[in-house]
């Protein structure tokens, strides 16, 4: 068996320890005589897996008691549509901050349900910075303010939480959840697809403050209704049980790594070394304002785009996979989520230096 260093943006690499544990438990989960895949979601074995998974997430993120933690389907994309449907509560406008492709997608969807008030946008700078909070305009009549804490494609990440007063703050945390501490009490609602820092695709985590649970008033399908799913412990229908189990293993792994504070330090070291190598080189460059460069997704371009193909081919030959940038922006992108070991980033840096020397 040989495993590559996988820089995919998502679905992305999982900790090897997690995959090994899943392999060991595949046929017979802890003496049950069954694979987790084969268990009834209402049986006591799976209920214990689900409860541990939820408790570990609450513990790792220090989620306060007045929040519900939901595990839904439909990806973060379903939340783009559901958030306006569930939170407008009779209001006609919601505020959005546009910092890249994923905010743009959320804005496009929200526009079907309400007037989108653009509180700030970095579009004119080709999404290479985050507008200063002091320059944001927030209408007090907005039902909520939505932002994307890490733009997976443009490699732009917030290092502070926006202040929105009484307007509930809603965050798409898909690509940096669990990578750094976050004061959950500052948010009305957080959502995140699992397939970057939490596990395989197919699970969307939604953390929602109790006072926002009932605003949909039954107007959305029950499986997407925050209140109904909260009351049913996210089991209104059959959940993707094996994905929940894997998510639980990733959370247990994160605890063995020292939790979020420790993983953040590792993430700072990994990203710091990679950006330093890019900035010191004459071949590679990253266009993002250093104050808001993502620790999770590091896009970079080669001075001569004609070398892109050779770079990618040789990277693959050296066991470095999925470095191609998103089709909308081109170039390269190294996604270095929690599961990427420091050795993987060092291997990439060594390869980049050797490629620059020989080209
Ligand atoms: C920040 C962000 N939001 C939303 C999405 C869409 O997620 P999904 O494919 O789970 O709907 C992605 C996917 O990469 C993302 O990175």
Short mmCIF file of C-alpha atoms and ligand atoms in Angstrom, two decimals:
data_model
loop_
_atom_site.label_atom_id
_atom_site.label_comp_id
_atom_site.label_asym_id
_atom_site.label_seq_id
_atom_site.Cartn_x
_atom_site.Cartn_y
_atom_site.Cartn_z
CA UNK A 1 0.00 0.00 0.00
CA UNK A 2 1.24 3.47 -0.72
CA UNK A 3 -0.59 6.65 0.13
CA UNK A 4 0.08 10.01 -1.49
CA UNK A 5 0.17 13.41 0.13
CA UNK A 6 -3.31 14.49 -0.89
CA UNK A 7 -3.86 18.26 -1.25
CA UNK A 8 -7.46 17.95 -2.44
CA UNK A 9 -9.83 20.79 -1.45
CA UNK A 10 -12.62 18.40 -0.58
CA UNK A 11 -13.44 15.65 -0.23
CA UNK A 12 -9.97 15.69 1.21
CA UNK A 13 -7.56 13.47 3.05
CA UNK A 14 -8.55 11.91 6.35
CA UNK A 15 -6.16 11.12 9.19
CA UNK A 16 -4.54 7.76 8.49
CA UNK A 17 -5.27 6.60 12.04
CA UNK A 18 -8.98 7.14 11.36
CA UNK A 19 -8.91 5.09 8.17
CA UNK A 20 -7.03 2.31 9.92
CA UNK A 21 -9.49 2.23 12.79
CA UNK A 22 -12.39 2.15 10.33
CA UNK A 23 -10.70 -0.74 8.53
CA UNK A 24 -10.22 -2.65 11.77
CA UNK A 25 -13.85 -2.11 12.74
CA UNK A 26 -15.29 -2.59 9.27
CA UNK A 27 -16.64 -6.14 9.60
CA UNK A 28 -17.30 -6.27 13.32
CA UNK A 29 -17.79 -3.05 15.24
CA UNK A 30 -16.55 -3.70 18.77
CA UNK A 31 -17.98 -7.18 19.14
CA UNK A 32 -21.39 -6.32 17.71
CA UNK A 33 -20.89 -8.78 14.84
CA UNK A 34 -21.91 -6.06 12.39
CA UNK A 35 -20.39 -3.26 10.38
CA UNK A 36 -21.60 0.19 11.45
CA UNK A 37 -23.08 0.37 7.94
CA UNK A 38 -25.40 -2.51 8.78
CA UNK A 39 -26.75 -1.20 12.07
CA UNK A 40 -30.19 0.19 12.61
CA UNK A 41 -29.89 3.90 13.26
CA UNK A 42 -32.34 3.40 16.13
CA UNK A 43 -30.39 0.55 17.71
CA UNK A 44 -28.45 1.11 20.92
CA UNK A 45 -25.04 0.61 19.29
CA UNK A 46 -25.52 3.27 16.68
CA UNK A 47 -27.24 5.59 19.17
CA UNK A 48 -24.08 5.41 21.29
CA UNK A 49 -21.90 6.26 18.27
CA UNK A 50 -24.14 9.22 17.42
CA UNK A 51 -24.22 10.53 20.98
CA UNK A 52 -20.43 10.33 21.36
CA UNK A 53 -19.94 12.10 18.02
CA UNK A 54 -22.25 14.96 19.00
CA UNK A 55 -20.76 15.30 22.48
CA UNK A 56 -17.23 15.38 21.09
CA UNK A 57 -18.17 18.17 18.68
CA UNK A 58 -19.81 20.14 21.50
CA UNK A 59 -16.70 19.65 23.65
CA UNK A 60 -14.16 20.49 20.92
CA UNK A 61 -15.95 23.67 19.84
CA UNK A 62 -17.12 24.55 23.37
CA UNK A 63 -20.68 24.97 22.05
CA UNK A 64 -22.86 26.71 24.68
CA UNK A 65 -26.07 25.12 26.00
CA UNK A 66 -28.36 27.50 24.16
CA UNK A 67 -27.39 26.04 20.77
CA UNK A 68 -28.58 22.96 18.90
CA UNK A 69 -26.12 20.86 16.93
CA UNK A 70 -27.66 19.27 13.85
CA UNK A 71 -26.29 16.80 11.33
CA UNK A 72 -28.13 17.28 8.05
CA UNK A 73 -27.82 16.34 4.39
CA UNK A 74 -27.78 18.38 1.20
CA UNK A 75 -24.33 19.86 1.77
CA UNK A 76 -23.52 23.45 2.52
CA UNK A 77 -25.29 24.23 -0.77
CA UNK A 78 -28.67 23.26 0.68
CA UNK A 79 -28.04 25.75 3.49
CA UNK A 80 -27.53 28.52 0.92
CA UNK A 81 -31.26 28.18 0.14
CA UNK A 82 -32.46 27.18 3.58
CA UNK A 83 -30.93 30.01 5.56
CA UNK A 84 -33.07 32.73 3.93
CA UNK A 85 -36.11 30.45 4.04
CA UNK A 86 -35.59 29.67 7.72
CA UNK A 87 -34.32 32.97 9.08
CA UNK A 88 -36.04 35.80 7.19
CA UNK A 89 -39.05 35.56 9.49
CA UNK A 90 -41.12 38.04 7.51
CA UNK A 91 -38.27 40.45 6.82
CA UNK A 92 -37.46 41.36 3.26
CA UNK A 93 -33.70 41.76 3.35
CA UNK A 94 -30.57 40.02 4.56
CA UNK A 95 -26.98 41.28 4.55
CA UNK A 96 -24.19 39.37 2.83
CA UNK A 97 -20.43 39.87 2.61
CA UNK A 98 -18.85 38.82 -0.66
CA UNK A 99 -15.29 37.57 -0.28
CA UNK A 100 -15.13 34.96 -3.04
CA UNK A 101 -16.83 32.23 -5.04
CA UNK A 102 -18.61 30.60 -2.11
CA UNK A 103 -20.06 33.84 -0.77
CA UNK A 104 -21.12 34.63 -4.32
CA UNK A 105 -22.95 31.30 -4.52
CA UNK A 106 -24.71 31.95 -1.21
CA UNK A 107 -25.70 35.45 -2.35
CA UNK A 108 -27.07 34.18 -5.65
CA UNK A 109 -29.30 31.72 -3.84
CA UNK A 110 -30.46 34.21 -1.19
CA UNK A 111 -31.47 36.61 -3.96
CA UNK A 112 -34.33 34.24 -4.81
CA UNK A 113 -35.90 34.83 -1.40
CA UNK A 114 -35.06 38.38 -0.36
CA UNK A 115 -33.27 41.58 -1.18
CA UNK A 116 -29.57 41.01 -0.60
CA UNK A 117 -27.89 43.97 1.04
CA UNK A 118 -24.19 43.80 0.19
CA UNK A 119 -22.51 44.81 3.46
CA UNK A 120 -19.04 44.54 1.91
CA UNK A 121 -17.46 43.08 -1.20
CA UNK A 122 -13.94 42.30 -2.34
CA UNK A 123 -15.00 41.54 -5.89
CA UNK A 124 -13.32 44.64 -7.36
CA UNK A 125 -10.01 43.40 -5.93
CA UNK A 126 -10.57 39.97 -7.44
CA UNK A 127 -11.15 38.58 -3.95
CA UNK A 128 -7.62 39.09 -2.71
CA UNK A 129 -8.47 40.85 0.55
CA UNK A 130 -11.21 41.22 3.15
CA UNK A 131 -12.73 44.73 3.40
CA UNK A 132 -11.99 46.34 6.80
CA UNK A 133 -14.89 45.89 9.24
CA UNK A 134 -15.04 49.69 9.67
CA UNK A 135 -16.05 50.02 6.02
CA UNK A 136 -18.94 47.54 6.17
CA UNK A 137 -22.48 48.86 5.95
CA UNK A 138 -25.07 46.89 7.86
CA UNK A 139 -28.72 47.80 7.67
CA UNK A 140 -30.35 47.30 11.08
CA UNK A 141 -33.37 45.86 9.26
CA UNK A 142 -31.38 42.93 7.87
CA UNK A 143 -32.70 39.57 9.08
CA UNK A 144 -29.09 38.36 9.49
CA UNK A 145 -25.59 38.92 8.15
CA UNK A 146 -23.94 36.05 6.27
CA UNK A 147 -20.23 35.63 5.62
CA UNK A 148 -17.85 32.85 4.60
CA UNK A 149 -15.07 32.45 7.17
CA UNK A 150 -12.74 30.76 4.68
CA UNK A 151 -13.00 31.03 0.91
CA UNK A 152 -11.85 27.61 -0.27
CA UNK A 153 -11.22 28.71 -3.87
CA UNK A 154 -9.66 32.16 -3.37
CA UNK A 155 -7.68 31.24 -0.26
CA UNK A 156 -8.98 34.12 1.86
CA UNK A 157 -9.72 33.62 5.56
CA UNK A 158 -11.15 35.80 8.33
CA UNK A 159 -8.96 35.99 11.44
CA UNK A 160 -11.59 37.82 13.50
CA UNK A 161 -15.35 37.46 13.92
CA UNK A 162 -17.43 40.35 12.52
CA UNK A 163 -19.44 42.42 15.03
CA UNK A 164 -23.10 42.70 14.03
CA UNK A 165 -24.84 43.93 17.18
CA UNK A 166 -28.39 42.57 17.35
CA UNK A 167 -28.34 41.25 13.78
CA UNK A 168 -27.75 37.46 13.93
CA UNK A 169 -24.42 36.44 12.45
CA UNK A 170 -24.52 33.49 10.04
CA UNK A 171 -21.33 31.81 8.90
CA UNK A 172 -20.40 29.28 6.23
CA UNK A 173 -17.52 27.59 8.09
CA UNK A 174 -17.23 24.67 5.66
CA UNK A 175 -13.52 24.90 5.03
CA UNK A 176 -12.07 26.06 8.34
CA UNK A 177 -14.31 24.67 11.06
CA UNK A 178 -12.27 22.95 13.81
CA UNK A 179 -9.02 24.41 12.48
CA UNK A 180 -8.92 27.31 14.95
CA UNK A 181 -10.91 28.30 18.03
CA UNK A 182 -14.20 30.12 17.37
CA UNK A 183 -16.35 31.83 19.99
CA UNK A 184 -19.64 30.13 19.10
CA UNK A 185 -21.63 32.50 21.30
CA UNK A 186 -20.99 35.27 18.76
CA UNK A 187 -23.01 33.44 16.11
CA UNK A 188 -26.66 32.91 15.35
CA UNK A 189 -25.97 30.01 13.01
CA UNK A 190 -22.91 28.20 11.68
CA UNK A 191 -22.96 25.59 8.95
CA UNK A 192 -20.29 23.43 7.40
CA UNK A 193 -20.02 20.53 5.00
CA UNK A 194 -18.02 17.74 6.61
CA UNK A 195 -15.77 16.87 3.70
CA UNK A 196 -12.81 19.09 4.56
CA UNK A 197 -12.00 19.05 8.27
CA UNK A 198 -14.59 16.65 9.65
CA UNK A 199 -14.96 13.50 7.60
CA UNK A 200 -16.43 12.20 4.37
CA UNK A 201 -18.99 14.18 2.37
CA UNK A 202 -22.68 13.62 3.03
CA UNK A 203 -22.99 15.34 6.40
CA UNK A 204 -23.62 19.03 7.00
CA UNK A 205 -23.13 20.31 10.53
CA UNK A 206 -25.50 23.12 11.53
CA UNK A 207 -25.04 24.87 14.89
CA UNK A 208 -28.02 27.09 15.54
CA UNK A 209 -28.97 29.30 18.48
CA UNK A 210 -32.25 28.33 20.14
CA UNK A 211 -34.03 31.62 19.40
CA UNK A 212 -33.60 31.02 15.65
CA UNK A 213 -34.92 27.46 15.61
CA UNK A 214 -38.59 28.17 15.04
CA UNK A 215 -38.47 31.03 12.56
CA UNK A 216 -39.22 28.82 9.53
CA UNK A 217 -42.60 28.04 11.10
CA UNK A 218 -42.88 24.71 9.29
CA UNK A 219 -42.52 26.28 5.83
CA UNK A 220 -39.60 24.07 4.71
CA UNK A 221 -39.48 20.28 4.25
CA UNK A 222 -39.28 18.55 7.65
CA UNK A 223 -35.81 17.09 6.99
CA UNK A 224 -34.53 20.66 6.57
CA UNK A 225 -36.50 22.19 9.42
CA UNK A 226 -34.07 23.09 12.20
CA UNK A 227 -36.72 22.74 14.93
CA UNK A 228 -37.97 19.36 13.76
CA UNK A 229 -34.46 17.98 13.31
CA UNK A 230 -33.40 19.34 16.72
CA UNK A 231 -36.34 17.60 18.36
CA UNK A 232 -35.52 14.35 16.53
CA UNK A 233 -31.78 14.49 17.30
CA UNK A 234 -31.15 14.82 13.53
CA UNK A 235 -32.85 11.46 12.94
CA UNK A 236 -36.11 12.58 11.45
CA UNK A 237 -35.22 10.19 8.66
CA UNK A 238 -32.39 7.67 8.20
CA UNK A 239 -29.12 9.55 8.53
CA UNK A 240 -25.94 8.62 6.59
CA UNK A 241 -24.87 6.39 9.46
CA UNK A 242 -21.41 5.39 8.26
CA UNK A 243 -20.49 9.03 7.57
CA UNK A 244 -21.59 9.98 11.09
CA UNK A 245 -19.39 7.19 12.45
CA UNK A 246 -16.38 8.41 10.45
CA UNK A 247 -17.03 11.99 11.54
CA UNK A 248 -17.00 10.69 15.11
CA UNK A 249 -13.64 8.98 14.56
CA UNK A 250 -12.17 12.21 13.16
CA UNK A 251 -13.36 14.10 16.25
CA UNK A 252 -11.81 11.49 18.54
CA UNK A 253 -8.57 11.77 16.57
CA UNK A 254 -8.67 15.55 16.97
CA UNK A 255 -8.94 15.12 20.73
CA UNK A 256 -5.87 12.87 20.74
CA UNK A 257 -4.00 15.61 18.86
CA UNK A 258 -4.66 18.02 21.73
CA UNK A 259 -7.89 19.56 20.45
CA UNK A 260 -8.36 22.77 18.53
CA UNK A 261 -5.73 24.85 20.31
CA UNK A 262 -3.02 22.33 19.42
CA UNK A 263 -4.21 21.76 15.86
CA UNK A 264 -4.31 25.53 15.33
CA UNK A 265 -0.62 25.78 16.24
CA UNK A 266 0.18 23.04 13.75
CA UNK A 267 -1.93 24.76 11.08
CA UNK A 268 -0.10 28.05 11.70
CA UNK A 269 3.25 26.31 11.26
CA UNK A 270 2.20 24.48 8.08
CA UNK A 271 0.70 27.52 6.37
CA UNK A 272 3.52 29.78 7.57
CA UNK A 273 6.19 27.58 6.03
CA UNK A 274 4.34 27.22 2.72
CA UNK A 275 3.64 30.96 2.29
CA UNK A 276 7.23 31.71 3.27
CA UNK A 277 8.49 29.38 0.55
CA UNK A 278 6.13 30.95 -2.01
CA UNK A 279 7.10 34.52 -1.07
CA UNK A 280 10.81 33.71 -1.18
CA UNK A 281 10.63 32.21 -4.66
CA UNK A 282 10.85 33.87 -8.06
CA UNK A 283 8.64 31.25 -9.71
CA UNK A 284 5.63 31.04 -7.38
CA UNK A 285 3.34 33.77 -6.12
CA UNK A 286 0.16 34.15 -4.08
CA UNK A 287 -1.97 37.25 -4.70
CA UNK A 288 -3.77 37.41 -1.35
CA UNK A 289 -3.21 40.19 1.20
CA UNK A 290 -0.95 38.52 3.82
CA UNK A 291 -3.33 39.67 6.58
CA UNK A 292 -6.08 37.40 5.28
CA UNK A 293 -4.30 34.48 3.70
CA UNK A 294 -6.01 31.18 4.37
CA UNK A 295 -4.32 28.62 6.59
CA UNK A 296 -6.39 25.91 4.91
CA UNK A 297 -6.24 26.59 1.16
CA UNK A 298 -3.09 28.04 -0.36
CA UNK A 299 -3.54 29.04 -3.99
CA UNK A 300 -0.44 29.94 -5.99
CA UNK A 301 0.48 30.56 -9.61
CA UNK A 302 3.65 29.90 -11.54
CA UNK A 303 5.31 32.89 -13.23
CA UNK A 304 5.14 30.94 -16.48
CA UNK A 305 1.72 29.27 -16.84
CA UNK A 306 3.16 27.11 -19.61
CA UNK A 307 4.88 25.14 -16.81
CA UNK A 308 1.62 24.31 -15.01
CA UNK A 309 1.11 20.95 -16.64
CA UNK A 310 4.69 19.82 -16.07
CA UNK A 311 4.47 20.98 -12.46
CA UNK A 312 1.34 18.93 -11.83
CA UNK A 313 2.67 15.84 -13.60
CA UNK A 314 5.96 15.89 -11.74
CA UNK A 315 4.19 16.59 -8.44
CA UNK A 316 2.09 13.48 -8.97
CA UNK A 317 5.19 11.47 -9.80
CA UNK A 318 6.56 12.63 -6.45
CA UNK A 319 3.48 11.49 -4.54
CA UNK A 320 1.89 14.95 -4.24
CA UNK A 321 -1.69 14.79 -5.48
CA UNK A 322 -4.61 17.12 -6.32
CA UNK A 323 -2.63 20.36 -6.53
CA UNK A 324 -4.55 21.77 -9.49
CA UNK A 325 -6.29 25.07 -8.69
CA UNK A 326 -10.05 25.38 -9.01
CA UNK A 327 -11.14 25.60 -12.64
CA UNK A 328 -12.54 29.11 -12.09
CA UNK A 329 -9.19 30.61 -11.03
CA UNK A 330 -6.57 28.25 -12.49
CA UNK A 331 -3.03 27.87 -11.17
CA UNK A 332 -2.38 25.63 -8.19
CA UNK A 333 -3.95 25.17 -4.81
CA UNK A 334 -2.63 23.22 -1.85
CA UNK A 335 -5.37 22.41 0.63
CA UNK A 336 -3.74 21.70 3.96
CA UNK A 337 -6.57 20.89 6.34
CA UNK A 338 -6.15 19.48 9.86
CA UNK A 339 -5.40 15.97 8.59
CA UNK A 340 -2.42 17.06 6.45
CA UNK A 341 0.71 16.27 8.45
CA UNK A 342 3.57 18.76 8.63
CA UNK A 343 5.69 16.25 6.71
CA UNK A 344 3.26 16.52 3.77
CA UNK A 345 3.69 20.29 3.60
CA UNK A 346 7.47 19.93 3.90
CA UNK A 347 7.47 17.41 1.04
CA UNK A 348 5.55 19.92 -1.10
CA UNK A 349 7.94 22.74 -0.23
CA UNK A 350 10.96 20.56 -1.09
CA UNK A 351 9.40 19.57 -4.40
CA UNK A 352 8.57 23.19 -5.27
CA UNK A 353 12.14 24.28 -4.56
CA UNK A 354 13.57 21.47 -6.69
CA UNK A 355 11.13 22.23 -9.51
CA UNK A 356 12.13 25.90 -9.43
CA UNK A 357 15.82 24.97 -9.48
CA UNK A 358 15.38 22.72 -12.50
CA UNK A 359 13.02 25.00 -14.45
C1 LIG B 1 -16.79 27.40 1.75
C2 LIG B 1 -17.68 26.43 1.03
N1 LIG B 1 -19.01 26.59 1.08
C3 LIG B 1 -19.84 25.75 0.45
C4 LIG B 1 -19.37 24.69 -0.28
C5 LIG B 1 -20.34 23.77 -0.97
O1 LIG B 1 -20.40 22.61 -0.24
P1 LIG B 1 -21.28 21.33 -0.66
O2 LIG B 1 -20.62 20.75 -1.85
O3 LIG B 1 -21.17 20.47 0.56
O4 LIG B 1 -22.65 21.79 -0.93
C6 LIG B 1 -17.99 24.46 -0.36
C7 LIG B 1 -17.47 23.32 -1.13
O5 LIG B 1 -16.31 23.16 -1.38
C8 LIG B 1 -17.13 25.36 0.31
O6 LIG B 1 -15.80 25.19 0.25
#
